[in-house]
Coordinates of C-alpha atoms in Angstrom, one line a residue:
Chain O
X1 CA 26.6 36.2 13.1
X2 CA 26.9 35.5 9.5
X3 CA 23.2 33.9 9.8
X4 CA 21.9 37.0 7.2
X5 CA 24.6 36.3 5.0
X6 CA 24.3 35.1 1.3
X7 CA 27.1 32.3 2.3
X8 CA 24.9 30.7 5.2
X9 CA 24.4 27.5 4.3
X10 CA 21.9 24.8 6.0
X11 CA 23.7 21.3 6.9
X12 CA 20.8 18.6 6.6
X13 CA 22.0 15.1 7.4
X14 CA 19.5 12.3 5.2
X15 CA 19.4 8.9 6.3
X16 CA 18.1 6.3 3.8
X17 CA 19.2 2.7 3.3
X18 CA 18.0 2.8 -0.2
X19 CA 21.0 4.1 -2.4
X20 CA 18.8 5.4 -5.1
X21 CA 16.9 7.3 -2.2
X22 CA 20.0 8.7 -0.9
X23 CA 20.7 9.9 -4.2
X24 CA 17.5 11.3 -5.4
X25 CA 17.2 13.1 -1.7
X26 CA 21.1 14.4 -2.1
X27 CA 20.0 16.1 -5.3
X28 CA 16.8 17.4 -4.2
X29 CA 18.4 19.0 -0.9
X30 CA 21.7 20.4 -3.2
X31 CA 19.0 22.0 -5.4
X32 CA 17.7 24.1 -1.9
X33 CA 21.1 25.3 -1.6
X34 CA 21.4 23.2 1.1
X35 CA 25.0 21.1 2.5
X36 CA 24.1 17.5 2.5
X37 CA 25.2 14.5 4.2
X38 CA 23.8 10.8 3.7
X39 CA 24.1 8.4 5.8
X40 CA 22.7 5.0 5.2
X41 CA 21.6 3.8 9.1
X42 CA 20.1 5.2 11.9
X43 CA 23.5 4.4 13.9
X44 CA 25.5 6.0 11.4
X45 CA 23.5 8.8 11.7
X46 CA 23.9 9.2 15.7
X47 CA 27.8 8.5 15.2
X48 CA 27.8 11.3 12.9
X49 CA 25.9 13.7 15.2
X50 CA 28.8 12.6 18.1
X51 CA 26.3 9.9 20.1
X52 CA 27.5 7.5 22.2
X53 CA 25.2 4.2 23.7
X54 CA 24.7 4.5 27.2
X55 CA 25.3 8.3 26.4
X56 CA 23.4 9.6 29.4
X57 CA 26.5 11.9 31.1
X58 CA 26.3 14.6 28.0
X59 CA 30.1 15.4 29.2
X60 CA 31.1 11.8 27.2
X61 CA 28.9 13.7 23.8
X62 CA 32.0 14.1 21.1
X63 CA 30.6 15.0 17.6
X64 CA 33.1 13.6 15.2
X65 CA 34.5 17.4 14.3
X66 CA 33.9 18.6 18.0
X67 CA 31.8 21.5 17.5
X68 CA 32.2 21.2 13.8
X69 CA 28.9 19.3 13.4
X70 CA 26.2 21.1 13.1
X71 CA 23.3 19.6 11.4
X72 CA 20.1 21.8 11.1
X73 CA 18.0 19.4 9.9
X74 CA 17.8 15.8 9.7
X75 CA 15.4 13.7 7.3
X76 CA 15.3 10.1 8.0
X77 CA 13.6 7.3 6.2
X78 CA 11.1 5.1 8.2
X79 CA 11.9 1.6 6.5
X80 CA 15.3 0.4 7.4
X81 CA 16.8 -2.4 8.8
X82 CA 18.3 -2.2 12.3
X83 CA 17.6 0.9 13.8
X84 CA 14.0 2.2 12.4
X85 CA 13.3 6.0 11.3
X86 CA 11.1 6.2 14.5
X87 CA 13.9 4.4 16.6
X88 CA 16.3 6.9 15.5
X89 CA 13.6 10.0 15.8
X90 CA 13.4 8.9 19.4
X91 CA 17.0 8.4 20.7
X92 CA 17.5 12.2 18.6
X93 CA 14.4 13.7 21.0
X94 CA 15.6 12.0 23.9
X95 CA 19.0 13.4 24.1
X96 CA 19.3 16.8 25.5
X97 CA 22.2 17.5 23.0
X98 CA 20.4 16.6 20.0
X99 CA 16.4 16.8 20.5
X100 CA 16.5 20.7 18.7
X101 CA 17.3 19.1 16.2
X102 CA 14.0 19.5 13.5
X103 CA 13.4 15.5 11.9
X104 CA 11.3 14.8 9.4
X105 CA 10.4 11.4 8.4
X106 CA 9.9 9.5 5.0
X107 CA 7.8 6.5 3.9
X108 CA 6.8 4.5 0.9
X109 CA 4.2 3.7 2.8
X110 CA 0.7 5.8 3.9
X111 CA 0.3 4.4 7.0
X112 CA -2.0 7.0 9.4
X113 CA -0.9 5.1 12.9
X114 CA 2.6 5.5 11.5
X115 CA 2.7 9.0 10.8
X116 CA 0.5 10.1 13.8
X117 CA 3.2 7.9 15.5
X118 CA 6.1 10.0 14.3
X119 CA 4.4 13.3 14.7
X120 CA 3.8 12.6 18.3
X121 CA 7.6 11.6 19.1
X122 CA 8.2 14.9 17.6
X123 CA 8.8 14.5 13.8
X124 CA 8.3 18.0 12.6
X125 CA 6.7 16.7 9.1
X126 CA 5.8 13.4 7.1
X127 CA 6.8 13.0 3.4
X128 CA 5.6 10.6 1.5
X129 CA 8.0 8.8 -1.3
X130 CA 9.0 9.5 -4.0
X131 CA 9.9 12.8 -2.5
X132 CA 9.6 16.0 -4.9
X133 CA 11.0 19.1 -4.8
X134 CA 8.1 20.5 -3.8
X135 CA 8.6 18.4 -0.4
X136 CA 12.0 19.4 0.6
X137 CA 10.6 23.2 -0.2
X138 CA 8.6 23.0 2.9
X139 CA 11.8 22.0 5.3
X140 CA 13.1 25.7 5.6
X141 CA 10.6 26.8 8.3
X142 CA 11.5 23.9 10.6
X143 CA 15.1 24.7 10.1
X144 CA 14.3 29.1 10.3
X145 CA 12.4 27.9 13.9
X146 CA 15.2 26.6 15.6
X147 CA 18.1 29.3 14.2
X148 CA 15.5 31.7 15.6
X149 CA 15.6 30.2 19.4
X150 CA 19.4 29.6 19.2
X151 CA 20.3 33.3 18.2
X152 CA 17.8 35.4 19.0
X153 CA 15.1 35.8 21.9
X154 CA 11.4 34.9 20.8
X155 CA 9.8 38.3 21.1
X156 CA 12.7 39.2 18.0
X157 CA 10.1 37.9 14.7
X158 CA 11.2 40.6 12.6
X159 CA 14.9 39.5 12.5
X160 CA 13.8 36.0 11.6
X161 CA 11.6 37.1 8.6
X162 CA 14.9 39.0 7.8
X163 CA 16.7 36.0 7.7
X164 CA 13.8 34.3 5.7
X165 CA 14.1 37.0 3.2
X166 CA 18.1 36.9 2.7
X167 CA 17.7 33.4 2.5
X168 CA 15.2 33.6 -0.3
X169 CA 17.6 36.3 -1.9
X170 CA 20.2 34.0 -1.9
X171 CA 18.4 30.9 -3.1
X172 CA 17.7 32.9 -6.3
X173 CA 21.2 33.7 -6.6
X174 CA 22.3 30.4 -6.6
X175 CA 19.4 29.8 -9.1
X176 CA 17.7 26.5 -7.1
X177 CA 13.8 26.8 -7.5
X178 CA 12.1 29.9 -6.3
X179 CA 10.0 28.9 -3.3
X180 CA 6.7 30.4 -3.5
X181 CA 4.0 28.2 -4.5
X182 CA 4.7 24.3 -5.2
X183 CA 2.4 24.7 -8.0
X184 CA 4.5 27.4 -10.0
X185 CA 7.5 25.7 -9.0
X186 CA 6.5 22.7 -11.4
X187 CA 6.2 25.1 -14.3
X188 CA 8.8 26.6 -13.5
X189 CA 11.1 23.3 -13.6
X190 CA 9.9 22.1 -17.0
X191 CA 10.0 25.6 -18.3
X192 CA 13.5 25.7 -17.1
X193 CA 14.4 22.8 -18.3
X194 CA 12.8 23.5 -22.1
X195 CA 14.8 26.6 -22.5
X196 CA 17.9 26.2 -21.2
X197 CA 20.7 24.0 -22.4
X198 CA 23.2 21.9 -21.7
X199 CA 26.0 24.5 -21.9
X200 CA 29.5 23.5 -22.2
X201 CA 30.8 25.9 -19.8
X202 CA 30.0 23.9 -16.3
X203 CA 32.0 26.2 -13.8
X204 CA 29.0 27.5 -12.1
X205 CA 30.0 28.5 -8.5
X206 CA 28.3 25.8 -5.8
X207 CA 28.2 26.6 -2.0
X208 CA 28.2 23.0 -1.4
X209 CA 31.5 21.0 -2.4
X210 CA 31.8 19.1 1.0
X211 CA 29.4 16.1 0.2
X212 CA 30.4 13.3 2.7
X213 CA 28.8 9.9 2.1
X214 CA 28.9 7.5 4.5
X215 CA 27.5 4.3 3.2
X216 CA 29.3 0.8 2.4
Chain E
X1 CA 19.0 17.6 -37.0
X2 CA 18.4 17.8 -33.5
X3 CA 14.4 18.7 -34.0
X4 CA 14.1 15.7 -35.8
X5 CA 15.8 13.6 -32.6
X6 CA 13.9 15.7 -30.2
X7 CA 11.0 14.6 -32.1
X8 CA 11.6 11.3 -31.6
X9 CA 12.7 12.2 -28.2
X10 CA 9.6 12.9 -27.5
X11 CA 7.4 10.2 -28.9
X12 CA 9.5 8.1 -27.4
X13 CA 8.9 8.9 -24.2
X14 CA 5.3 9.5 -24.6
X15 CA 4.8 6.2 -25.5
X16 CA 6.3 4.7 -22.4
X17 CA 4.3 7.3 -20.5
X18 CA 1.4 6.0 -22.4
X19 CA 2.2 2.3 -21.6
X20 CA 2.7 2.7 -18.1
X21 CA 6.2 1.4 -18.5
X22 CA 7.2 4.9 -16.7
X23 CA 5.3 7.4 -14.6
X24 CA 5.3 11.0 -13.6
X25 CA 8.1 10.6 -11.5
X26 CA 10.8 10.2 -14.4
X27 CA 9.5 13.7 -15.3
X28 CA 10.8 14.6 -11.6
X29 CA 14.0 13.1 -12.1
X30 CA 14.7 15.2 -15.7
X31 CA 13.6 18.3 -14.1
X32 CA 16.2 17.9 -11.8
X33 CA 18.8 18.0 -13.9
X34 CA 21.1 20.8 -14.8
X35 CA 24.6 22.5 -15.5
X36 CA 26.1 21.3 -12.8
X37 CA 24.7 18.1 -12.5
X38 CA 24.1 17.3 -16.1
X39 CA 24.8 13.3 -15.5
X40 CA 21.5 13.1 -12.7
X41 CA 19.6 11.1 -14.9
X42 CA 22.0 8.8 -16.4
X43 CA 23.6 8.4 -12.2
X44 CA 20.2 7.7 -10.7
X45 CA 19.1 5.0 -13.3
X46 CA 22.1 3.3 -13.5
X47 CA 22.3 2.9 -9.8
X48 CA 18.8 1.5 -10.2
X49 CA 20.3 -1.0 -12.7
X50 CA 22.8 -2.6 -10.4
X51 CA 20.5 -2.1 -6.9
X52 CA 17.5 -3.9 -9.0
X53 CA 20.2 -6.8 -10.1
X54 CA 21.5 -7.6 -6.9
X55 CA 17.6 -7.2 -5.9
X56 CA 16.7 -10.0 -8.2
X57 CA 19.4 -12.5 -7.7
X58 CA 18.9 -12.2 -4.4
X59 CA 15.3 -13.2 -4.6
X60 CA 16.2 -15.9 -7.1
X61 CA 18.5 -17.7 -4.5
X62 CA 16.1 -16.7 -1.3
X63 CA 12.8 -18.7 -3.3
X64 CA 15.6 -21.3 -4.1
X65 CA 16.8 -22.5 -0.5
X66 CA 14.9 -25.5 1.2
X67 CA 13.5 -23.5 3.7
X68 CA 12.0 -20.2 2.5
X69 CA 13.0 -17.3 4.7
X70 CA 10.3 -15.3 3.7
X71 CA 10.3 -11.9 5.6
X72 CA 14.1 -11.7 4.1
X73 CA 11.9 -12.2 0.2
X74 CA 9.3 -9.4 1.7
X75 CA 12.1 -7.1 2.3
X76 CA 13.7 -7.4 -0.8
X77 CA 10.8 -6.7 -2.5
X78 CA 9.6 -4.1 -0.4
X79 CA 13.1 -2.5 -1.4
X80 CA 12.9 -3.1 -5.1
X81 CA 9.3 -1.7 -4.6
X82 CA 10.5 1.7 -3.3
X83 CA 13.4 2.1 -5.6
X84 CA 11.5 1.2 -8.8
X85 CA 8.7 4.0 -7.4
X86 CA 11.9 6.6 -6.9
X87 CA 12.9 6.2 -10.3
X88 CA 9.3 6.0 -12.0
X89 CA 9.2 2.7 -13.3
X90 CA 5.6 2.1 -12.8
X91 CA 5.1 -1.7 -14.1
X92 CA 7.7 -2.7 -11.8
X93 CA 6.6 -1.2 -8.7
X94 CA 3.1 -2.5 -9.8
X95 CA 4.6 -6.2 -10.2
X96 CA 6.5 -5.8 -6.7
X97 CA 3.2 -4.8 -5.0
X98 CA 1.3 -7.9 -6.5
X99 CA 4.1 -10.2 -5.8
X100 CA 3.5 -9.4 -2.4
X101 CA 0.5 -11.4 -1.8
X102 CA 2.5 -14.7 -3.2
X103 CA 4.6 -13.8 -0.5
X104 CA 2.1 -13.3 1.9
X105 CA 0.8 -16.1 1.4
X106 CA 4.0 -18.1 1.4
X107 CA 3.4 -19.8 -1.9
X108 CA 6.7 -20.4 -2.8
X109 CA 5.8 -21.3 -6.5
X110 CA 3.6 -18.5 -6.7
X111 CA 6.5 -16.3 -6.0
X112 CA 8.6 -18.3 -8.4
X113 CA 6.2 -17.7 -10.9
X114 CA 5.7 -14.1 -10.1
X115 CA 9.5 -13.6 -10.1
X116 CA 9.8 -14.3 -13.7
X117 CA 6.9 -11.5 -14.2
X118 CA 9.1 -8.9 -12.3
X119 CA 12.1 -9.6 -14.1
X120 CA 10.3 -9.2 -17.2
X121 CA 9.0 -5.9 -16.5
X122 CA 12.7 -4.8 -15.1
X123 CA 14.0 -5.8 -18.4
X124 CA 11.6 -4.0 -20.5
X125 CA 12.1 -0.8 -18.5
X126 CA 15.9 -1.3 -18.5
X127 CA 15.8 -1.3 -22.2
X128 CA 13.8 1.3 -22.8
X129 CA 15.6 3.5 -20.4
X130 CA 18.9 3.0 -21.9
X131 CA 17.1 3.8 -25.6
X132 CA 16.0 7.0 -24.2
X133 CA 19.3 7.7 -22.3
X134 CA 21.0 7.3 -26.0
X135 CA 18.7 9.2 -27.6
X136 CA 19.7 12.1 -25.0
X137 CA 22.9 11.5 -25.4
X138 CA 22.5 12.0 -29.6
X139 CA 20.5 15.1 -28.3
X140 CA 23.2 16.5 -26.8
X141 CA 25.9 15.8 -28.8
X142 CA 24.3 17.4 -31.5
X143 CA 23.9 20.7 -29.2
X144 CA 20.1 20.2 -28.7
X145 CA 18.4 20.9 -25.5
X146 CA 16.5 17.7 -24.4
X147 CA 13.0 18.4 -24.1
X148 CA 10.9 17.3 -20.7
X149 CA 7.3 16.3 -21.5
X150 CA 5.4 18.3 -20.2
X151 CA 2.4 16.5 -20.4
X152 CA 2.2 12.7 -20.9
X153 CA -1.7 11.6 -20.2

């Protein structure tokens, strides 16, 4: 499997109807070395994952790609018109197909109901907006959990803290932010940010070229 | 040449940190720029430009029409709210949140009003983000780094 490999790449799908949103969670998620793909509604979200209404024979499921699609994460807003976060959180745990799936949820809003809401339907975690870097730092152990159960048996931990580690290896490689602490990360950014420049030469090599928007 | 800008640069921004016009998460925003994405800033803030525009005139006609369809003038603020909090403008999101009770309370001149006080605080934060955007832009084409502050209390 080319899991341990410093090419793996995690595909998170973001749905957000805010454009501004969907940018500011693009470049947070690109900066974690991860693939990204925004979408801007719940329903363009479950046509991109390949589901159908009515969808309850899974032999009808057709991702877009067939078997190209494979999302390991998906972070939905709450707000949005139409189809909620929490509509689309449900629909993604009730089908057999998608509910491995890890979701997380975000909201401008701190509403406890809500969130307790969401974390009972299965939403693996709550961020609340404006999301940071530090947020999107946490998402790799909800994504590590379920490459785990698909690959390996659950009595194999020591090849997933392998994987954790290559991955980490490969982050720093690809110079996104270390992930240890949110706290140095911070420092780290501005100190970043204070000594390097804005070099000419702009041909640094990026896993992620493949950045499908699907909004109107 | 380029201390002197960064300099200024810098008070500049500090001053808009001081007056609340933008907050902490403008600092976010910088600090996710880099080599390969060396137009972030500039991208985000001018989408928030056109989003907040549409936003307004789209309020303006809403309050306008006979009959007030006021969960459509909630949502648009709610959405002006969230972007304005993405980018860091502060006074905006602040204005959004206390328009909110005019709408609430579906006091259609009270929003009116109230309008005119968001638009104002859009504007001021729409200037001084494309001052500071120009200023980063001299910055650069001088071959200066622009500096992120790193503390703005």
């Amino acid at each position: 499997m080319g899991l341990a490999a410093a090419e793996a790449q995690f595909h998170v799908l973001a749905v957000d109807d805010s454009v501004i949103d969907r940018k500011l969670i693009e470049m947070l998620l690109k900066k974690t070395s991860y693939h990204v793909t925004t979408v801007d509604s719940g329903s363009k979200a479950l046509e991109f994952l390949g589901w159908n209404e009515g969808n309850s024979d899974e032999a009808i499921f057709s991702p877009k790609n067939n078997q190209e699609v494979e999302v390991n994460l998906i972070i939905t807003d709450y707000c949005m018109p139409g189809m909620t976060g929490y509509d689309l959180l449900k629909k993604i745990k009730e089908s057999a197909v998608l509910r491995d799936i890890p979701v997380v949820i975000m909201s401008s809003e701190n509403v406890p109901s809500r969130i307790n809401r969401c974390l009972e339907e299965g939403a693996e975690e709550f961020f609340l907006k404006p999301v940071r870097l530090a947020d999107v730092n946490k998402l790799k152990p909800h994504i590590m959990k379920t490459m785990g159960k698909e690959t390996q048996n659950h009595e194999n931990q020591d090849n997933d803290e392998e994987i954790v580690e290559t991955e980490i290896q490969s982050q720093s490689q690809s110079q996104s932010q270390p992930q240890q602490t949110p706290q140095s990360n911070t420092n780290n950014n501005k100190r970043k940010s204070m000594d390097e420049g804005l070099s000419p030469d702009r041909t640094r090599p990026r896993y992620n070229n493949g950045l499908t928007v699907m909004s109107n | 040449m380029e201390v002197q800008l960064q300099r200024s640069y810098l008070e500049y921004s500090k001053a808009l940190f001081r007056e609340g016009v933008l907050d902490a998460q403008f600092v976010e925003l910088q600090m996710l720029r880099d080599e390969s994405n060396p137009d972030f800033v500039m991208e985000v803030v001018t989408l928030f430009f056109e989003d907040s525009q549409r936003i307004l005139n789209q309020l303006s006609n809403t309050l306008n029409e006979q009959s007030v369809d006021f969960k459509k003038v909630d949502a648009n603020v709610h959405q002006l709210k969230g972007s304005s909090s993405s980018i860091g403008a502060l006074r905006v999101r602040n204005a959004c949140i206390a328009f909110r009770s005019f709408c609430d309370a579906q006091n259609v001149e009270g929003c009116l009003r109230f309008l005119q006080q968001i638009k104002q605080e859009y504007l001021l934060v729409k200037n001084k983000l494309e001052a500071l955007l120009r200023l980063e832009q001299q910055i650069v084409a001088a071959g200066g780094v622009v500096p992120v502050l790193n503390d703005f209390s």
